[in-house]
Amino acid sequence: DPTRLVSYARTHSDLAVLGKLTARGGAGAPITFTSAADRPALADWQGVSFTSDGSLLEGVVMEWSRNGVTPRGAQPGSILQNSTVRHTMWGCVSGGVSGMQVLNNSISDCGHEGVDVQDGNMVIRGNTITDSHSGIVVLAGSPVIEGNTLTNVGDGIGPTPLRGTPRIGANTITLAPRNSTLEWRFGTFVYRIYG
């Protein structure tokens, strides 16, 4: 994956907030974080990260990045809600160990996963996740994963067997058809919805 190389980081911008980020868009007037290209493509830029608990992203659109929304460190009071995260090469929401809340978002076209949990007690509730290699990936921790709708995903909630102790309930999962050709490209590197 060339986006993991130092050369990618040196040549692509990143919005890294060393503190708390508050981005609150109004009804019909979202705050948009996007590519500056005339013809946007996956991984045109790195994404948005923030380091302080209590961050709030509401009514935002995040698109054409490598890694979407990335809270750094423990942030159980941070919230991403009522937003759109789409057209992402890697993870649309890379929750890491944050424990943040991901509520009522539209998450789509994610090359690796819609939401990633590496540890902690994230709350992932009421989201619609579509057209993604994996819907929600749980590597460790005790996340709450409830009331989400996952459609046209290569994997629903995984890996299998699940690690950690997630609480999972009332989710609707529809996997992509086995003959799906959906893929995400950066140069010659390709993620496929299956495989």
mmCIF file of C-alpha atoms in Angstrom:
data_model
loop_
_atom_site.group_PDB
_atom_site.id
_atom_site.type_symbol
_atom_site.label_atom_id
_atom_site.label_comp_id
_atom_site.label_asym_id
_atom_site.label_seq_id
_atom_site.Cartn_x
_atom_site.Cartn_y
_atom_site.Cartn_z
ATOM 1 C CA ASP A 1 0.000 0.000 0.000
ATOM 2 C CA PRO A 2 1.850 3.109 -1.195
ATOM 3 C CA THR A 3 -0.187 5.320 1.178
ATOM 4 C CA ARG A 4 1.708 3.666 4.071
ATOM 5 C CA LEU A 5 5.050 4.906 2.748
ATOM 6 C CA VAL A 6 6.887 7.990 4.014
ATOM 7 C CA SER A 7 6.807 9.376 0.476
ATOM 8 C CA TYR A 8 2.993 9.554 0.629
ATOM 9 C CA ALA A 9 3.016 11.414 3.962
ATOM 10 C CA ARG A 10 5.578 13.899 2.620
ATOM 11 C CA THR A 11 3.544 14.723 -0.455
ATOM 12 C CA HIS A 12 -0.036 14.747 0.873
ATOM 13 C CA SER A 13 -1.591 17.209 3.301
ATOM 14 C CA ASP A 14 -3.018 16.290 6.674
ATOM 15 C CA LEU A 15 -5.124 18.345 9.071
ATOM 16 C CA ALA A 16 -3.665 17.397 12.475
ATOM 17 C CA VAL A 17 -5.244 19.249 15.387
ATOM 18 C CA LEU A 18 -3.000 19.067 18.462
ATOM 19 C CA GLY A 19 -5.883 19.636 20.833
ATOM 20 C CA LYS A 20 -9.666 19.705 20.698
ATOM 21 C CA LEU A 21 -11.485 20.071 17.382
ATOM 22 C CA THR A 22 -14.979 21.519 17.161
ATOM 23 C CA ALA A 23 -16.588 21.496 13.706
ATOM 24 C CA ARG A 24 -20.349 22.029 13.785
ATOM 25 C CA GLY A 25 -22.122 22.508 10.483
ATOM 26 C CA GLY A 26 -25.625 23.902 10.272
ATOM 27 C CA ALA A 27 -28.719 22.369 8.729
ATOM 28 C CA GLY A 28 -28.168 22.356 4.972
ATOM 29 C CA ALA A 29 -24.744 23.995 5.430
ATOM 30 C CA PRO A 30 -22.214 21.277 6.343
ATOM 31 C CA ILE A 31 -18.548 21.945 6.984
ATOM 32 C CA THR A 32 -16.751 20.119 4.176
ATOM 33 C CA PHE A 33 -13.257 18.637 4.394
ATOM 34 C CA THR A 34 -12.327 17.560 0.874
ATOM 35 C CA SER A 35 -9.758 17.333 -1.887
ATOM 36 C CA ALA A 36 -8.588 20.495 -3.652
ATOM 37 C CA ALA A 37 -8.299 18.603 -6.957
ATOM 38 C CA ASP A 38 -10.503 19.493 -9.918
ATOM 39 C CA ARG A 39 -11.189 15.761 -10.291
ATOM 40 C CA PRO A 40 -11.026 14.311 -6.751
ATOM 41 C CA ALA A 41 -9.704 10.788 -6.201
ATOM 42 C CA LEU A 42 -9.161 8.453 -3.273
ATOM 43 C CA ALA A 43 -6.315 9.415 -0.910
ATOM 44 C CA ASP A 44 -5.893 12.893 -2.400
ATOM 45 C CA TRP A 45 -5.094 13.955 1.167
ATOM 46 C CA GLN A 46 -4.468 12.227 4.503
ATOM 47 C CA GLY A 47 -7.522 13.170 6.612
ATOM 48 C CA VAL A 48 -8.334 14.883 9.919
ATOM 49 C CA SER A 49 -6.864 13.854 13.270
ATOM 50 C CA PHE A 50 -7.225 15.403 16.731
ATOM 51 C CA THR A 51 -5.671 14.694 20.113
ATOM 52 C CA SER A 52 -7.993 16.038 22.838
ATOM 53 C CA ASP A 53 -11.082 14.561 24.428
ATOM 54 C CA GLY A 54 -14.301 16.495 24.008
ATOM 55 C CA SER A 55 -13.844 17.038 20.266
ATOM 56 C CA LEU A 56 -17.070 17.379 18.286
ATOM 57 C CA LEU A 57 -17.657 16.849 14.582
ATOM 58 C CA GLU A 58 -21.306 17.381 13.710
ATOM 59 C CA GLY A 59 -22.822 18.191 10.343
ATOM 60 C CA VAL A 60 -19.537 17.673 8.494
ATOM 61 C CA VAL A 61 -18.680 16.057 5.176
ATOM 62 C CA MET A 62 -15.306 14.285 5.023
ATOM 63 C CA GLU A 63 -14.293 12.955 1.602
ATOM 64 C CA TRP A 64 -11.517 11.891 -0.781
ATOM 65 C CA SER A 65 -9.037 11.234 2.035
ATOM 66 C CA ARG A 66 -6.828 8.319 2.903
ATOM 67 C CA ASN A 67 -7.981 7.933 6.473
ATOM 68 C CA GLY A 68 -11.095 10.049 7.160
ATOM 69 C CA VAL A 69 -11.589 10.877 10.849
ATOM 70 C CA THR A 70 -8.828 9.795 13.270
ATOM 71 C CA PRO A 71 -8.974 10.577 17.006
ATOM 72 C CA ARG A 72 -5.579 10.010 18.660
ATOM 73 C CA GLY A 73 -5.432 8.473 22.142
ATOM 74 C CA ALA A 74 -8.268 8.015 24.650
ATOM 75 C CA GLN A 75 -11.213 10.300 23.868
ATOM 76 C CA PRO A 76 -14.425 8.856 25.335
ATOM 77 C CA GLY A 77 -16.027 12.316 25.305
ATOM 78 C CA SER A 78 -15.376 12.984 21.600
ATOM 79 C CA ILE A 79 -18.300 12.674 19.178
ATOM 80 C CA LEU A 80 -18.782 12.271 15.420
ATOM 81 C CA GLN A 81 -22.479 12.612 14.660
ATOM 82 C CA ASN A 82 -24.967 13.465 11.945
ATOM 83 C CA SER A 83 -22.167 13.651 9.389
ATOM 84 C CA THR A 84 -21.079 12.101 6.088
ATOM 85 C CA VAL A 85 -17.741 10.335 5.698
ATOM 86 C CA ARG A 86 -17.152 8.931 2.209
ATOM 87 C CA HIS A 87 -14.723 8.177 -0.625
ATOM 88 C CA THR A 88 -11.871 7.019 1.610
ATOM 89 C CA MET A 89 -9.002 4.744 0.591
ATOM 90 C CA TRP A 90 -8.430 3.254 4.037
ATOM 91 C CA GLY A 91 -10.755 3.651 7.039
ATOM 92 C CA CYS A 92 -13.551 6.206 6.984
ATOM 93 C CA VAL A 93 -13.495 6.395 10.808
ATOM 94 C CA SER A 94 -10.239 5.141 12.302
ATOM 95 C CA GLY A 95 -11.375 5.074 15.926
ATOM 96 C CA GLY A 96 -8.218 3.447 17.265
ATOM 97 C CA VAL A 97 -8.230 3.328 21.081
ATOM 98 C CA SER A 98 -10.293 6.516 21.429
ATOM 99 C CA GLY A 99 -13.557 5.188 22.832
ATOM 100 C CA MET A 100 -15.293 8.036 20.966
ATOM 101 C CA GLN A 101 -18.973 8.032 20.003
ATOM 102 C CA VAL A 102 -19.914 7.550 16.331
ATOM 103 C CA LEU A 103 -23.626 8.352 16.064
ATOM 104 C CA ASN A 104 -26.124 8.608 13.205
ATOM 105 C CA ASN A 105 -23.646 9.103 10.369
ATOM 106 C CA SER A 106 -23.661 8.170 6.692
ATOM 107 C CA ILE A 107 -20.399 6.288 6.062
ATOM 108 C CA SER A 108 -19.724 5.012 2.536
ATOM 109 C CA ASP A 109 -17.177 4.035 -0.077
ATOM 110 C CA CYS A 110 -14.496 2.970 2.405
ATOM 111 C CA GLY A 111 -11.666 0.882 0.953
ATOM 112 C CA HIS A 112 -10.735 -0.866 4.169
ATOM 113 C CA GLU A 113 -13.444 -0.338 6.811
ATOM 114 C CA GLY A 114 -16.302 1.947 7.720
ATOM 115 C CA VAL A 115 -15.302 2.093 11.406
ATOM 116 C CA ASP A 116 -12.187 0.674 13.062
ATOM 117 C CA VAL A 117 -11.929 -0.155 16.789
ATOM 118 C CA GLN A 118 -8.489 -1.078 18.099
ATOM 119 C CA ASP A 119 -9.362 -0.887 21.812
ATOM 120 C CA GLY A 120 -11.506 1.064 24.245
ATOM 121 C CA ASN A 121 -15.250 1.434 24.625
ATOM 122 C CA MET A 122 -16.422 3.141 21.437
ATOM 123 C CA VAL A 123 -20.132 3.634 20.921
ATOM 124 C CA ILE A 124 -21.115 3.005 17.284
ATOM 125 C CA ARG A 125 -24.853 3.551 16.999
ATOM 126 C CA GLY A 126 -27.411 4.434 14.338
ATOM 127 C CA ASN A 127 -24.977 4.682 11.413
ATOM 128 C CA THR A 128 -25.521 3.673 7.804
ATOM 129 C CA ILE A 129 -22.409 2.042 6.361
ATOM 130 C CA THR A 130 -22.431 1.162 2.652
ATOM 131 C CA ASP A 131 -20.050 0.108 -0.091
ATOM 132 C CA SER A 132 -17.107 -0.798 2.131
ATOM 133 C CA HIS A 133 -14.569 -3.621 2.231
ATOM 134 C CA SER A 134 -15.505 -4.192 5.894
ATOM 135 C CA GLY A 135 -18.343 -2.576 7.795
ATOM 136 C CA ILE A 136 -16.946 -2.437 11.336
ATOM 137 C CA VAL A 137 -13.612 -3.942 12.411
ATOM 138 C CA VAL A 138 -13.093 -4.769 16.110
ATOM 139 C CA LEU A 139 -9.511 -5.649 17.006
ATOM 140 C CA ALA A 140 -9.931 -5.293 20.795
ATOM 141 C CA GLY A 141 -11.911 -3.420 23.417
ATOM 142 C CA SER A 142 -15.538 -3.383 24.498
ATOM 143 C CA PRO A 143 -17.394 -1.257 21.953
ATOM 144 C CA VAL A 144 -21.166 -0.895 21.818
ATOM 145 C CA ILE A 145 -22.330 -1.589 18.241
ATOM 146 C CA GLU A 146 -26.087 -1.116 17.988
ATOM 147 C CA GLY A 147 -28.727 -0.106 15.490
ATOM 148 C CA ASN A 148 -26.430 0.253 12.497
ATOM 149 C CA THR A 149 -27.343 -0.652 8.913
ATOM 150 C CA LEU A 150 -24.494 -2.163 6.887
ATOM 151 C CA THR A 151 -25.178 -2.676 3.187
ATOM 152 C CA ASN A 152 -22.996 -3.927 0.330
ATOM 153 C CA VAL A 153 -20.034 -4.673 2.578
ATOM 154 C CA GLY A 154 -17.445 -7.436 2.096
ATOM 155 C CA ASP A 155 -17.486 -8.228 5.809
ATOM 156 C CA GLY A 156 -20.132 -7.112 8.297
ATOM 157 C CA ILE A 157 -18.688 -6.833 11.800
ATOM 158 C CA GLY A 158 -15.356 -8.594 12.248
ATOM 159 C CA PRO A 159 -12.810 -10.041 12.375
ATOM 160 C CA THR A 160 -14.194 -13.496 13.065
ATOM 161 C CA PRO A 161 -13.898 -14.625 15.762
ATOM 162 C CA LEU A 162 -14.344 -11.227 17.330
ATOM 163 C CA ARG A 163 -11.661 -10.162 19.745
ATOM 164 C CA GLY A 164 -12.450 -8.100 22.790
ATOM 165 C CA THR A 165 -15.901 -8.061 24.324
ATOM 166 C CA PRO A 166 -18.137 -6.001 22.041
ATOM 167 C CA ARG A 167 -21.838 -5.559 22.769
ATOM 168 C CA ILE A 168 -23.579 -6.058 19.446
ATOM 169 C CA GLY A 169 -27.313 -5.775 18.833
ATOM 170 C CA ALA A 170 -30.065 -4.714 16.439
ATOM 171 C CA ASN A 171 -27.746 -4.233 13.465
ATOM 172 C CA THR A 172 -28.847 -5.044 9.917
ATOM 173 C CA ILE A 173 -26.127 -6.455 7.660
ATOM 174 C CA THR A 174 -26.377 -7.150 3.932
ATOM 175 C CA LEU A 175 -23.152 -8.433 2.390
ATOM 176 C CA ALA A 176 -22.081 -7.526 -1.121
ATOM 177 C CA PRO A 177 -22.856 -10.141 -3.756
ATOM 178 C CA ARG A 178 -20.024 -12.646 -4.199
ATOM 179 C CA ASN A 179 -19.517 -11.552 -7.833
ATOM 180 C CA SER A 180 -19.071 -7.892 -6.871
ATOM 181 C CA THR A 181 -16.217 -6.107 -8.632
ATOM 182 C CA LEU A 182 -16.158 -3.116 -6.271
ATOM 183 C CA GLU A 183 -12.598 -1.956 -5.606
ATOM 184 C CA TRP A 184 -10.576 1.013 -4.370
ATOM 185 C CA ARG A 185 -7.404 2.103 -6.179
ATOM 186 C CA PHE A 186 -4.417 4.303 -5.480
ATOM 187 C CA GLY A 187 -1.983 4.058 -8.363
ATOM 188 C CA THR A 188 -1.424 0.351 -8.918
ATOM 189 C CA PHE A 189 -2.518 -0.637 -5.396
ATOM 190 C CA VAL A 190 -6.033 -2.099 -5.107
ATOM 191 C CA TYR A 191 -8.366 -3.042 -2.271
ATOM 192 C CA ARG A 192 -11.167 -5.344 -3.379
ATOM 193 C CA ILE A 193 -14.474 -5.761 -1.578
ATOM 194 C CA TYR A 194 -13.626 -9.469 -1.272
ATOM 195 C CA GLY A 195 -10.181 -10.954 -0.928
#
